[in-house]
JSON list of C-alpha atoms in Angstrom, two decimals:
[
{"chain": "A", "resi": 1, "resn": "GLN", "atom": "CA", "xyz": [-6.89, -68.43, -81.30]},
{"chain": "A", "resi": 2, "resn": "GLY", "atom": "CA", "xyz": [-5.10, -71.26, -79.35]},
{"chain": "A", "resi": 3, "resn": "TRP", "atom": "CA", "xyz": [-6.91, -73.70, -77.21]},
{"chain": "A", "resi": 4, "resn": "GLU", "atom": "CA", "xyz": [-7.43, -72.51, -73.70]},
{"chain": "A", "resi": 5, "resn": "PRO", "atom": "CA", "xyz": [-7.56, -75.50, -71.20]},
{"chain": "A", "resi": 6, "resn": "PHE", "atom": "CA", "xyz": [-8.00, -73.67, -68.04]},
{"chain": "A", "resi": 7, "resn": "ARG", "atom": "CA", "xyz": [-11.59, -72.54, -67.11]},
{"chain": "A", "resi": 8, "resn": "PRO", "atom": "CA", "xyz": [-13.83, -72.29, -64.12]},
{"chain": "A", "resi": 9, "resn": "TYR", "atom": "CA", "xyz": [-15.91, -75.09, -62.69]},
{"chain": "A", "resi": 10, "resn": "SER", "atom": "CA", "xyz": [-19.31, -73.41, -62.67]},
{"chain": "A", "resi": 11, "resn": "GLU", "atom": "CA", "xyz": [-19.35, -71.10, -65.71]},
{"chain": "A", "resi": 12, "resn": "PRO", "atom": "CA", "xyz": [-21.20, -72.08, -68.91]},
{"chain": "A", "resi": 13, "resn": "GLY", "atom": "CA", "xyz": [-18.83, -74.57, -70.72]},
{"chain": "A", "resi": 14, "resn": "GLY", "atom": "CA", "xyz": [-16.79, -74.99, -67.62]},
{"chain": "A", "resi": 15, "resn": "ILE", "atom": "CA", "xyz": [-15.69, -78.19, -65.93]},
{"chain": "A", "resi": 16, "resn": "ARG", "atom": "CA", "xyz": [-19.00, -78.93, -64.43]},
{"chain": "A", "resi": 17, "resn": "ASP", "atom": "CA", "xyz": [-20.75, -78.80, -67.90]},
{"chain": "A", "resi": 18, "resn": "GLU", "atom": "CA", "xyz": [-18.01, -80.99, -69.28]},
{"chain": "A", "resi": 19, "resn": "ILE", "atom": "CA", "xyz": [-18.52, -83.59, -66.58]},
{"chain": "A", "resi": 20, "resn": "LEU", "atom": "CA", "xyz": [-22.25, -83.78, -67.50]},
{"chain": "A", "resi": 21, "resn": "ALA", "atom": "CA", "xyz": [-21.64, -83.84, -71.23]},
{"chain": "A", "resi": 22, "resn": "THR", "atom": "CA", "xyz": [-19.01, -86.46, -70.95]},
{"chain": "A", "resi": 23, "resn": "ALA", "atom": "CA", "xyz": [-21.36, -88.71, -68.94]},
{"chain": "A", "resi": 24, "resn": "ALA", "atom": "CA", "xyz": [-24.22, -88.15, -71.47]},
{"chain": "A", "resi": 25, "resn": "ALA", "atom": "CA", "xyz": [-21.95, -89.25, -74.35]},
{"chain": "A", "resi": 26, "resn": "ASN", "atom": "CA", "xyz": [-20.89, -92.40, -72.38]},
{"chain": "A", "resi": 27, "resn": "GLU", "atom": "CA", "xyz": [-24.01, -93.49, -70.61]},
{"chain": "A", "resi": 28, "resn": "ALA", "atom": "CA", "xyz": [-23.16, -97.16, -70.56]},
{"chain": "A", "resi": 29, "resn": "LEU", "atom": "CA", "xyz": [-19.93, -96.66, -68.76]},
{"chain": "A", "resi": 30, "resn": "THR", "atom": "CA", "xyz": [-20.44, -93.63, -66.52]},
{"chain": "A", "resi": 31, "resn": "GLU", "atom": "CA", "xyz": [-22.45, -92.39, -63.54]},
{"chain": "A", "resi": 32, "resn": "VAL", "atom": "CA", "xyz": [-22.35, -88.72, -62.33]},
{"chain": "A", "resi": 33, "resn": "VAL", "atom": "CA", "xyz": [-22.31, -88.78, -58.55]},
{"chain": "A", "resi": 34, "resn": "ASP", "atom": "CA", "xyz": [-23.00, -85.64, -56.55]},
{"chain": "A", "resi": 35, "resn": "ILE", "atom": "CA", "xyz": [-20.82, -86.36, -53.53]},
{"chain": "A", "resi": 36, "resn": "GLY", "atom": "CA", "xyz": [-22.01, -83.35, -51.49]},
{"chain": "A", "resi": 37, "resn": "GLY", "atom": "CA", "xyz": [-21.95, -79.56, -51.42]},
{"chain": "A", "resi": 38, "resn": "THR", "atom": "CA", "xyz": [-19.52, -76.71, -50.81]},
{"chain": "A", "resi": 39, "resn": "VAL", "atom": "CA", "xyz": [-19.57, -74.01, -48.15]},
{"chain": "A", "resi": 40, "resn": "GLY", "atom": "CA", "xyz": [-21.10, -71.83, -50.94]},
{"chain": "A", "resi": 41, "resn": "GLY", "atom": "CA", "xyz": [-23.72, -74.25, -51.93]},
{"chain": "A", "resi": 42, "resn": "GLN", "atom": "CA", "xyz": [-22.33, -75.80, -55.15]},
{"chain": "A", "resi": 43, "resn": "ASP", "atom": "CA", "xyz": [-22.54, -79.41, -55.99]},
{"chain": "A", "resi": 44, "resn": "ILE", "atom": "CA", "xyz": [-19.28, -81.43, -56.14]},
{"chain": "A", "resi": 45, "resn": "LEU", "atom": "CA", "xyz": [-19.56, -83.68, -59.01]},
{"chain": "A", "resi": 46, "resn": "ALA", "atom": "CA", "xyz": [-17.57, -86.90, -59.63]},
{"chain": "A", "resi": 47, "resn": "VAL", "atom": "CA", "xyz": [-17.64, -89.30, -62.57]},
{"chain": "A", "resi": 48, "resn": "ARG", "atom": "CA", "xyz": [-17.75, -93.06, -61.83]},
{"chain": "A", "resi": 49, "resn": "VAL", "atom": "CA", "xyz": [-16.47, -95.05, -64.72]},
{"chain": "A", "resi": 50, "resn": "THR", "atom": "CA", "xyz": [-17.14, -98.83, -64.79]},
{"chain": "A", "resi": 51, "resn": "ALA", "atom": "CA", "xyz": [-18.94, -101.29, -67.33]},
{"chain": "A", "resi": 52, "resn": "ASP", "atom": "CA", "xyz": [-22.74, -101.23, -67.02]},
{"chain": "A", "resi": 53, "resn": "ALA", "atom": "CA", "xyz": [-22.57, -98.26, -64.54]},
{"chain": "A", "resi": 54, "resn": "ASP", "atom": "CA", "xyz": [-26.27, -97.89, -64.25]},
{"chain": "A", "resi": 55, "resn": "ALA", "atom": "CA", "xyz": [-26.75, -101.48, -63.19]},
{"chain": "A", "resi": 56, "resn": "THR", "atom": "CA", "xyz": [-23.80, -101.80, -60.85]},
{"chain": "A", "resi": 57, "resn": "PRO", "atom": "CA", "xyz": [-23.95, -100.31, -57.41]},
{"chain": "A", "resi": 58, "resn": "ASP", "atom": "CA", "xyz": [-21.40, -97.85, -56.24]},
{"chain": "A", "resi": 59, "resn": "GLY", "atom": "CA", "xyz": [-18.51, -99.88, -54.57]},
{"chain": "A", "resi": 60, "resn": "SER", "atom": "CA", "xyz": [-19.39, -103.22, -55.87]},
{"chain": "A", "resi": 61, "resn": "ARG", "atom": "CA", "xyz": [-16.05, -103.47, -57.62]},
{"chain": "A", "resi": 62, "resn": "PRO", "atom": "CA", "xyz": [-12.59, -102.52, -56.44]},
{"chain": "A", "resi": 63, "resn": "ALA", "atom": "CA", "xyz": [-12.41, -98.83, -56.77]},
{"chain": "A", "resi": 64, "resn": "VAL", "atom": "CA", "xyz": [-9.90, -96.00, -57.08]},
{"chain": "A", "resi": 65, "resn": "LEU", "atom": "CA", "xyz": [-10.50, -92.28, -56.76]},
{"chain": "A", "resi": 66, "resn": "TYR", "atom": "CA", "xyz": [-8.58, -89.67, -58.73]},
{"chain": "A", "resi": 67, "resn": "ALA", "atom": "CA", "xyz": [-9.23, -86.28, -57.35]},
{"chain": "A", "resi": 68, "resn": "SER", "atom": "CA", "xyz": [-7.77, -82.74, -57.98]},
{"chain": "A", "resi": 69, "resn": "ALA", "atom": "CA", "xyz": [-8.02, -79.02, -57.16]},
{"chain": "A", "resi": 70, "resn": "GLN", "atom": "CA", "xyz": [-8.47, -79.53, -53.51]},
{"chain": "A", "resi": 71, "resn": "HIS", "atom": "CA", "xyz": [-6.10, -76.58, -53.48]},
{"chain": "A", "resi": 72, "resn": "ALA", "atom": "CA", "xyz": [-7.82, -73.98, -55.62]},
{"chain": "A", "resi": 73, "resn": "ARG", "atom": "CA", "xyz": [-4.90, -72.37, -57.34]},
{"chain": "A", "resi": 74, "resn": "GLU", "atom": "CA", "xyz": [-3.40, -75.61, -58.69]},
{"chain": "A", "resi": 75, "resn": "TRP", "atom": "CA", "xyz": [-5.02, -75.35, -62.10]},
{"chain": "A", "resi": 76, "resn": "ILE", "atom": "CA", "xyz": [-3.08, -78.11, -63.82]},
{"chain": "A", "resi": 77, "resn": "THR", "atom": "CA", "xyz": [-4.56, -80.81, -61.59]},
{"chain": "A", "resi": 78, "resn": "PRO", "atom": "CA", "xyz": [-8.11, -80.83, -62.94]},
{"chain": "A", "resi": 79, "resn": "GLU", "atom": "CA", "xyz": [-6.62, -81.09, -66.42]},
{"chain": "A", "resi": 80, "resn": "MET", "atom": "CA", "xyz": [-4.71, -84.14, -65.34]},
{"chain": "A", "resi": 81, "resn": "THR", "atom": "CA", "xyz": [-7.87, -85.79, -64.01]},
{"chain": "A", "resi": 82, "resn": "ARG", "atom": "CA", "xyz": [-10.00, -84.60, -66.87]},
{"chain": "A", "resi": 83, "resn": "ARG", "atom": "CA", "xyz": [-7.57, -86.05, -69.44]},
{"chain": "A", "resi": 84, "resn": "LEU", "atom": "CA", "xyz": [-7.16, -89.38, -67.66]},
{"chain": "A", "resi": 85, "resn": "MET", "atom": "CA", "xyz": [-10.97, -89.68, -67.63]},
{"chain": "A", "resi": 86, "resn": "HIS", "atom": "CA", "xyz": [-11.15, -89.13, -71.37]},
{"chain": "A", "resi": 87, "resn": "TYR", "atom": "CA", "xyz": [-8.31, -91.48, -72.04]},
{"chain": "A", "resi": 88, "resn": "VAL", "atom": "CA", "xyz": [-10.04, -94.20, -70.32]},
{"chain": "A", "resi": 89, "resn": "LEU", "atom": "CA", "xyz": [-13.37, -93.65, -71.98]},
{"chain": "A", "resi": 90, "resn": "ASP", "atom": "CA", "xyz": [-11.84, -93.11, -75.42]},
{"chain": "A", "resi": 91, "resn": "ASN", "atom": "CA", "xyz": [-9.84, -96.27, -75.37]},
{"chain": "A", "resi": 92, "resn": "TYR", "atom": "CA", "xyz": [-12.47, -98.60, -73.84]},
{"chain": "A", "resi": 93, "resn": "GLY", "atom": "CA", "xyz": [-13.35, -101.32, -76.42]},
{"chain": "A", "resi": 94, "resn": "SER", "atom": "CA", "xyz": [-10.11, -100.89, -78.43]},
{"chain": "A", "resi": 95, "resn": "ASP", "atom": "CA", "xyz": [-7.47, -101.17, -75.84]},
{"chain": "A", "resi": 96, "resn": "ALA", "atom": "CA", "xyz": [-7.58, -104.57, -74.15]},
{"chain": "A", "resi": 97, "resn": "GLU", "atom": "CA", "xyz": [-5.98, -103.38, -70.79]},
{"chain": "A", "resi": 98, "resn": "ILE", "atom": "CA", "xyz": [-8.24, -100.41, -70.54]},
{"chain": "A", "resi": 99, "resn": "THR", "atom": "CA", "xyz": [-11.29, -102.45, -71.32]},
{"chain": "A", "resi": 100, "resn": "GLU", "atom": "CA", "xyz": [-10.34, -105.16, -68.79]},
{"chain": "A", "resi": 101, "resn": "LEU", "atom": "CA", "xyz": [-9.81, -102.41, -66.16]},
{"chain": "A", "resi": 102, "resn": "VAL", "atom": "CA", "xyz": [-13.20, -100.78, -66.80]},
{"chain": "A", "resi": 103, "resn": "ASP", "atom": "CA", "xyz": [-14.97, -104.08, -66.75]},
{"chain": "A", "resi": 104, "resn": "SER", "atom": "CA", "xyz": [-13.54, -105.24, -63.43]},
{"chain": "A", "resi": 105, "resn": "THR", "atom": "CA", "xyz": [-13.01, -102.05, -61.48]},
{"chain": "A", "resi": 106, "resn": "GLU", "atom": "CA", "xyz": [-14.38, -98.55, -60.72]},
{"chain": "A", "resi": 107, "resn": "LEU", "atom": "CA", "xyz": [-12.49, -95.56, -61.70]},
{"chain": "A", "resi": 108, "resn": "TRP", "atom": "CA", "xyz": [-13.76, -92.44, -59.98]},
{"chain": "A", "resi": 109, "resn": "PHE", "atom": "CA", "xyz": [-12.81, -89.02, -61.35]},
{"chain": "A", "resi": 110, "resn": "LEU", "atom": "CA", "xyz": [-13.30, -85.89, -59.26]},
{"chain": "A", "resi": 111, "resn": "PRO", "atom": "CA", "xyz": [-11.80, -83.01, -61.29]},
{"chain": "A", "resi": 112, "resn": "VAL", "atom": "CA", "xyz": [-12.59, -80.25, -58.74]},
{"chain": "A", "resi": 113, "resn": "ALA", "atom": "CA", "xyz": [-12.74, -81.06, -55.15]},
{"chain": "A", "resi": 114, "resn": "ASN", "atom": "CA", "xyz": [-12.98, -77.44, -54.17]},
{"chain": "A", "resi": 115, "resn": "PRO", "atom": "CA", "xyz": [-15.32, -75.66, -56.57]},
{"chain": "A", "resi": 116, "resn": "ASP", "atom": "CA", "xyz": [-15.77, -72.46, -54.74]},
{"chain": "A", "resi": 117, "resn": "GLY", "atom": "CA", "xyz": [-12.13, -71.82, -54.23]},
{"chain": "A", "resi": 118, "resn": "TYR", "atom": "CA", "xyz": [-11.33, -72.92, -57.83]},
{"chain": "A", "resi": 119, "resn": "ASP", "atom": "CA", "xyz": [-13.90, -70.49, -59.30]},
{"chain": "A", "resi": 120, "resn": "PHE", "atom": "CA", "xyz": [-12.58, -67.74, -57.01]},
{"chain": "A", "resi": 121, "resn": "THR", "atom": "CA", "xyz": [-8.99, -68.08, -58.59]},
{"chain": "A", "resi": 122, "resn": "PHE", "atom": "CA", "xyz": [-10.46, -66.94, -61.87]},
{"chain": "A", "resi": 123, "resn": "THR", "atom": "CA", "xyz": [-11.55, -63.58, -60.40]},
{"chain": "A", "resi": 124, "resn": "GLU", "atom": "CA", "xyz": [-9.47, -60.51, -60.44]},
{"chain": "A", "resi": 125, "resn": "GLY", "atom": "CA", "xyz": [-6.51, -60.55, -58.00]},
{"chain": "A", "resi": 126, "resn": "ASN", "atom": "CA", "xyz": [-7.35, -63.97, -56.54]},
{"chain": "A", "resi": 127, "resn": "ARG", "atom": "CA", "xyz": [-5.24, -66.32, -58.79]},
{"chain": "A", "resi": 128, "resn": "LEU", "atom": "CA", "xyz": [-3.23, -67.75, -56.01]},
{"chain": "A", "resi": 129, "resn": "TRP", "atom": "CA", "xyz": [-6.08, -68.47, -53.57]},
{"chain": "A", "resi": 130, "resn": "ARG", "atom": "CA", "xyz": [-5.53, -71.90, -52.11]},
{"chain": "A", "resi": 131, "resn": "LYS", "atom": "CA", "xyz": [-8.30, -72.60, -49.54]},
{"chain": "A", "resi": 132, "resn": "ASN", "atom": "CA", "xyz": [-12.09, -72.94, -49.71]},
{"chain": "A", "resi": 133, "resn": "LEU", "atom": "CA", "xyz": [-14.35, -69.86, -49.30]},
{"chain": "A", "resi": 134, "resn": "ARG", "atom": "CA", "xyz": [-15.14, -70.22, -45.61]},
{"chain": "A", "resi": 135, "resn": "ASP", "atom": "CA", "xyz": [-15.86, -66.72, -44.24]},
{"chain": "A", "resi": 136, "resn": "ASN", "atom": "CA", "xyz": [-14.02, -67.21, -41.06]},
{"chain": "A", "resi": 137, "resn": "ASN", "atom": "CA", "xyz": [-14.80, -63.77, -39.55]},
{"chain": "A", "resi": 138, "resn": "ALA", "atom": "CA", "xyz": [-18.37, -63.61, -40.94]},
{"chain": "A", "resi": 139, "resn": "ASP", "atom": "CA", "xyz": [-17.89, -60.16, -42.45]},
{"chain": "A", "resi": 140, "resn": "GLY", "atom": "CA", "xyz": [-19.42, -61.01, -45.69]},
{"chain": "A", "resi": 141, "resn": "GLU", "atom": "CA", "xyz": [-16.11, -60.62, -47.57]},
{"chain": "A", "resi": 142, "resn": "ILE", "atom": "CA", "xyz": [-13.43, -63.19, -48.54]},
{"chain": "A", "resi": 143, "resn": "THR", "atom": "CA", "xyz": [-10.01, -61.81, -47.57]},
{"chain": "A", "resi": 144, "resn": "VAL", "atom": "CA", "xyz": [-6.61, -63.00, -46.33]},
{"chain": "A", "resi": 145, "resn": "GLY", "atom": "CA", "xyz": [-8.10, -64.22, -42.93]},
{"chain": "A", "resi": 146, "resn": "ASP", "atom": "CA", "xyz": [-10.67, -66.45, -44.59]},
{"chain": "A", "resi": 147, "resn": "GLY", "atom": "CA", "xyz": [-10.88, -70.00, -45.98]},
{"chain": "A", "resi": 148, "resn": "VAL", "atom": "CA", "xyz": [-9.69, -73.41, -44.79]},
{"chain": "A", "resi": 149, "resn": "ASP", "atom": "CA", "xyz": [-7.05, -75.55, -46.30]},
{"chain": "A", "resi": 150, "resn": "LEU", "atom": "CA", "xyz": [-9.17, -78.57, -47.14]},
{"chain": "A", "resi": 151, "resn": "ASN", "atom": "CA", "xyz": [-6.07, -80.89, -47.33]},
{"chain": "A", "resi": 152, "resn": "ARG", "atom": "CA", "xyz": [-5.45, -80.10, -43.61]},
{"chain": "A", "resi": 153, "resn": "ASN", "atom": "CA", "xyz": [-9.03, -80.47, -42.49]},
{"chain": "A", "resi": 154, "resn": "PHE", "atom": "CA", "xyz": [-9.39, -84.26, -42.53]},
{"chain": "A", "resi": 155, "resn": "ALA", "atom": "CA", "xyz": [-10.31, -85.70, -39.10]},
{"chain": "A", "resi": 156, "resn": "VAL", "atom": "CA", "xyz": [-7.31, -88.26, -39.13]},
{"chain": "A", "resi": 157, "resn": "LYS", "atom": "CA", "xyz": [-4.72, -86.81, -36.73]},
{"chain": "A", "resi": 158, "resn": "TRP", "atom": "CA", "xyz": [-6.21, -83.38, -37.21]},
{"chain": "A", "resi": 159, "resn": "GLY", "atom": "CA", "xyz": [-4.09, -80.65, -35.48]},
{"chain": "A", "resi": 160, "resn": "TYR", "atom": "CA", "xyz": [-1.24, -83.08, -34.88]},
{"chain": "A", "resi": 161, "resn": "ASP", "atom": "CA", "xyz": [1.21, -80.31, -34.94]},
{"chain": "A", "resi": 162, "resn": "ASN", "atom": "CA", "xyz": [1.61, -76.68, -36.03]},
{"chain": "A", "resi": 163, "resn": "GLU", "atom": "CA", "xyz": [4.18, -77.53, -38.65]},
{"chain": "A", "resi": 164, "resn": "GLY", "atom": "CA", "xyz": [2.15, -79.52, -41.01]},
{"chain": "A", "resi": 165, "resn": "SER", "atom": "CA", "xyz": [-0.95, -77.35, -40.47]},
{"chain": "A", "resi": 166, "resn": "SER", "atom": "CA", "xyz": [-1.71, -74.03, -38.80]},
{"chain": "A", "resi": 167, "resn": "PRO", "atom": "CA", "xyz": [-4.28, -72.85, -36.26]},
{"chain": "A", "resi": 168, "resn": "ASP", "atom": "CA", "xyz": [-4.07, -69.30, -37.75]},
{"chain": "A", "resi": 169, "resn": "PRO", "atom": "CA", "xyz": [-6.91, -68.48, -40.12]},
{"chain": "A", "resi": 170, "resn": "ALA", "atom": "CA", "xyz": [-4.66, -66.23, -42.06]},
{"chain": "A", "resi": 171, "resn": "SER", "atom": "CA", "xyz": [-2.33, -69.06, -42.95]},
{"chain": "A", "resi": 172, "resn": "ASP", "atom": "CA", "xyz": [-2.50, -70.98, -46.19]},
{"chain": "A", "resi": 173, "resn": "THR", "atom": "CA", "xyz": [-2.37, -74.19, -44.17]},
{"chain": "A", "resi": 174, "resn": "TYR", "atom": "CA", "xyz": [-5.18, -73.23, -41.71]},
{"chain": "A", "resi": 175, "resn": "ARG", "atom": "CA", "xyz": [-6.76, -76.41, -40.67]},
{"chain": "A", "resi": 176, "resn": "GLY", "atom": "CA", "xyz": [-10.12, -75.10, -39.83]},
{"chain": "A", "resi": 177, "resn": "SER", "atom": "CA", "xyz": [-11.98, -74.83, -36.49]},
{"chain": "A", "resi": 178, "resn": "ALA", "atom": "CA", "xyz": [-12.50, -78.60, -35.96]},
{"chain": "A", "resi": 179, "resn": "PRO", "atom": "CA", "xyz": [-11.91, -81.92, -37.71]},
{"chain": "A", "resi": 180, "resn": "ASN", "atom": "CA", "xyz": [-13.95, -82.22, -40.90]},
{"chain": "A", "resi": 181, "resn": "SER", "atom": "CA", "xyz": [-15.43, -78.81, -40.19]},
{"chain": "A", "resi": 182, "resn": "GLU", "atom": "CA", "xyz": [-15.85, -78.02, -43.88]},
{"chain": "A", "resi": 183, "resn": "PRO", "atom": "CA", "xyz": [-18.73, -79.50, -46.11]},
{"chain": "A", "resi": 184, "resn": "GLU", "atom": "CA", "xyz": [-16.15, -80.28, -48.81]},
{"chain": "A", "resi": 185, "resn": "THR", "atom": "CA", "xyz": [-14.18, -82.46, -46.39]},
{"chain": "A", "resi": 186, "resn": "GLN", "atom": "CA", "xyz": [-17.39, -84.16, -45.16]},
{"chain": "A", "resi": 187, "resn": "ALA", "atom": "CA", "xyz": [-18.32, -84.93, -48.71]},
{"chain": "A", "resi": 188, "resn": "LEU", "atom": "CA", "xyz": [-15.08, -86.72, -49.35]},
{"chain": "A", "resi": 189, "resn": "ASP", "atom": "CA", "xyz": [-15.25, -88.53, -46.05]},
{"chain": "A", "resi": 190, "resn": "ASN", "atom": "CA", "xyz": [-18.71, -89.76, -46.76]},
{"chain": "A", "resi": 191, "resn": "LEU", "atom": "CA", "xyz": [-17.61, -90.91, -50.17]},
{"chain": "A", "resi": 192, "resn": "PHE", "atom": "CA", "xyz": [-14.65, -92.85, -48.68]},
{"chain": "A", "resi": 193, "resn": "ALA", "atom": "CA", "xyz": [-17.12, -94.50, -46.31]},
{"chain": "A", "resi": 194, "resn": "ASP", "atom": "CA", "xyz": [-19.71, -95.41, -48.95]},
{"chain": "A", "resi": 195, "resn": "VAL", "atom": "CA", "xyz": [-17.29, -96.75, -51.60]},
{"chain": "A", "resi": 196, "resn": "GLY", "atom": "CA", "xyz": [-14.32, -98.08, -49.64]},
{"chain": "A", "resi": 197, "resn": "PHE", "atom": "CA", "xyz": [-11.64, -97.18, -52.12]},
{"chain": "A", "resi": 198, "resn": "GLU", "atom": "CA", "xyz": [-8.60, -99.32, -52.58]},
{"chain": "A", "resi": 199, "resn": "PHE", "atom": "CA", "xyz": [-6.53, -96.25, -53.58]},
{"chain": "A", "resi": 200, "resn": "PHE", "atom": "CA", "xyz": [-6.96, -92.46, -53.46]},
{"chain": "A", "resi": 201, "resn": "ILE", "atom": "CA", "xyz": [-4.91, -90.43, -55.76]},
{"chain": "A", "resi": 202, "resn": "ASN", "atom": "CA", "xyz": [-5.00, -86.84, -54.72]},
{"chain": "A", "resi": 203, "resn": "TYR", "atom": "CA", "xyz": [-3.27, -84.68, -57.26]},
{"chain": "A", "resi": 204, "resn": "HIS", "atom": "CA", "xyz": [-1.44, -81.52, -56.37]},
{"chain": "A", "resi": 205, "resn": "SER", "atom": "CA", "xyz": [1.00, -79.30, -58.34]},
{"chain": "A", "resi": 206, "resn": "ALA", "atom": "CA", "xyz": [3.82, -78.28, -55.95]},
{"chain": "A", "resi": 207, "resn": "ALA", "atom": "CA", "xyz": [7.19, -79.57, -55.18]},
{"chain": "A", "resi": 208, "resn": "GLU", "atom": "CA", "xyz": [7.23, -82.42, -57.71]},
{"chain": "A", "resi": 209, "resn": "LEU", "atom": "CA", "xyz": [6.93, -85.11, -55.12]},
{"chain": "A", "resi": 210, "resn": "LEU", "atom": "CA", "xyz": [5.19, -88.44, -54.92]},
{"chain": "A", "resi": 211, "resn": "LEU", "atom": "CA", "xyz": [3.73, -88.62, -51.35]},
{"chain": "A", "resi": 212, "resn": "TYR", "atom": "CA", "xyz": [2.48, -91.96, -50.00]},
{"chain": "A", "resi": 213, "resn": "GLY", "atom": "CA", "xyz": [1.89, -93.82, -46.82]},
{"chain": "A", "resi": 214, "resn": "ILE", "atom": "CA", "xyz": [1.31, -91.85, -43.61]},
{"chain": "A", "resi": 215, "resn": "GLY", "atom": "CA", "xyz": [0.81, -88.19, -44.42]},
{"chain": "A", "resi": 216, "resn": "TRP", "atom": "CA", "xyz": [0.50, -86.65, -41.02]},
{"chain": "A", "resi": 217, "resn": "GLN", "atom": "CA", "xyz": [3.98, -87.32, -39.74]},
{"chain": "A", "resi": 218, "resn": "VAL", "atom": "CA", "xyz": [7.40, -87.15, -41.49]},
{"chain": "A", "resi": 219, "resn": "SER", "atom": "CA", "xyz": [9.23, -90.34, -42.55]},
{"chain": "A", "resi": 220, "resn": "THR", "atom": "CA", "xyz": [6.77, -92.76, -40.98]},
{"chain": "A", "resi": 221, "resn": "PRO", "atom": "CA", "xyz": [6.79, -96.17, -42.78]},
{"chain": "A", "resi": 222, "resn": "SER", "atom": "CA", "xyz": [3.68, -98.18, -43.38]},
{"chain": "A", "resi": 223, "resn": "PRO", "atom": "CA", "xyz": [3.06, -101.75, -44.51]},
{"chain": "A", "resi": 224, "resn": "ASP", "atom": "CA", "xyz": [1.81, -100.50, -47.82]},
{"chain": "A", "resi": 225, "resn": "ASP", "atom": "CA", "xyz": [5.08, -98.67, -48.73]},
{"chain": "A", "resi": 226, "resn": "VAL", "atom": "CA", "xyz": [6.37, -101.51, -50.92]},
{"chain": "A", "resi": 227, "resn": "ILE", "atom": "CA", "xyz": [3.28, -101.35, -52.95]},
{"chain": "A", "resi": 228, "resn": "TYR", "atom": "CA", "xyz": [3.74, -97.70, -53.73]},
{"chain": "A", "resi": 229, "resn": "GLN", "atom": "CA", "xyz": [7.48, -98.19, -54.45]},
{"chain": "A", "resi": 230, "resn": "ALA", "atom": "CA", "xyz": [6.70, -100.83, -57.02]},
{"chain": "A", "resi": 231, "resn": "MET", "atom": "CA", "xyz": [4.11, -98.49, -58.71]},
{"chain": "A", "resi": 232, "resn": "VAL", "atom": "CA", "xyz": [6.81, -95.85, -59.09]}
]
């Protein structure tokens, strides 16, 4: 049989187990951080990679966060983050550039930012589910009118217009009942505050675009645009 890369977060041998196993195999360079819980009660796990991880407080070095699967159906994104994490760990000590990077910065890897929704896409008939599993109408079932688009739930400019997000619970871009209403969003927001990341790379798998700068308004320049353009 061929190798099957796509698997749920919480099943035995899934991505959560791989996070724990990877950290156990690289104890000197890694710290598993439980950044918070989901609406369904799952732990959202990230891996912090830096030299002497146990002895170095979170956020004490310049940090970047690589996150994926905020939208549940975008299966390729956890694979990108997972492979990048392994590339860094596998090349530490042999690649001078990678070694210097790990010695001087913190690289945070969050393969699945939406564990409930991601697991749900592996169930029959739900492959294209995008949101989290908020039961909006409290009927005990997850159906079309449920879930919140976690990428539209951040407090910054929440509900700015009905083009970039929707007030309709049935919409794939439903922004939720209030800013940061979802525990998954709160977990990320608290992590941002605790660590103070220099960069946040939020992987998605639609449209083949590189989005940077101000995301709540179209074509809005920012002073950091030249940095992003140079990185391209």
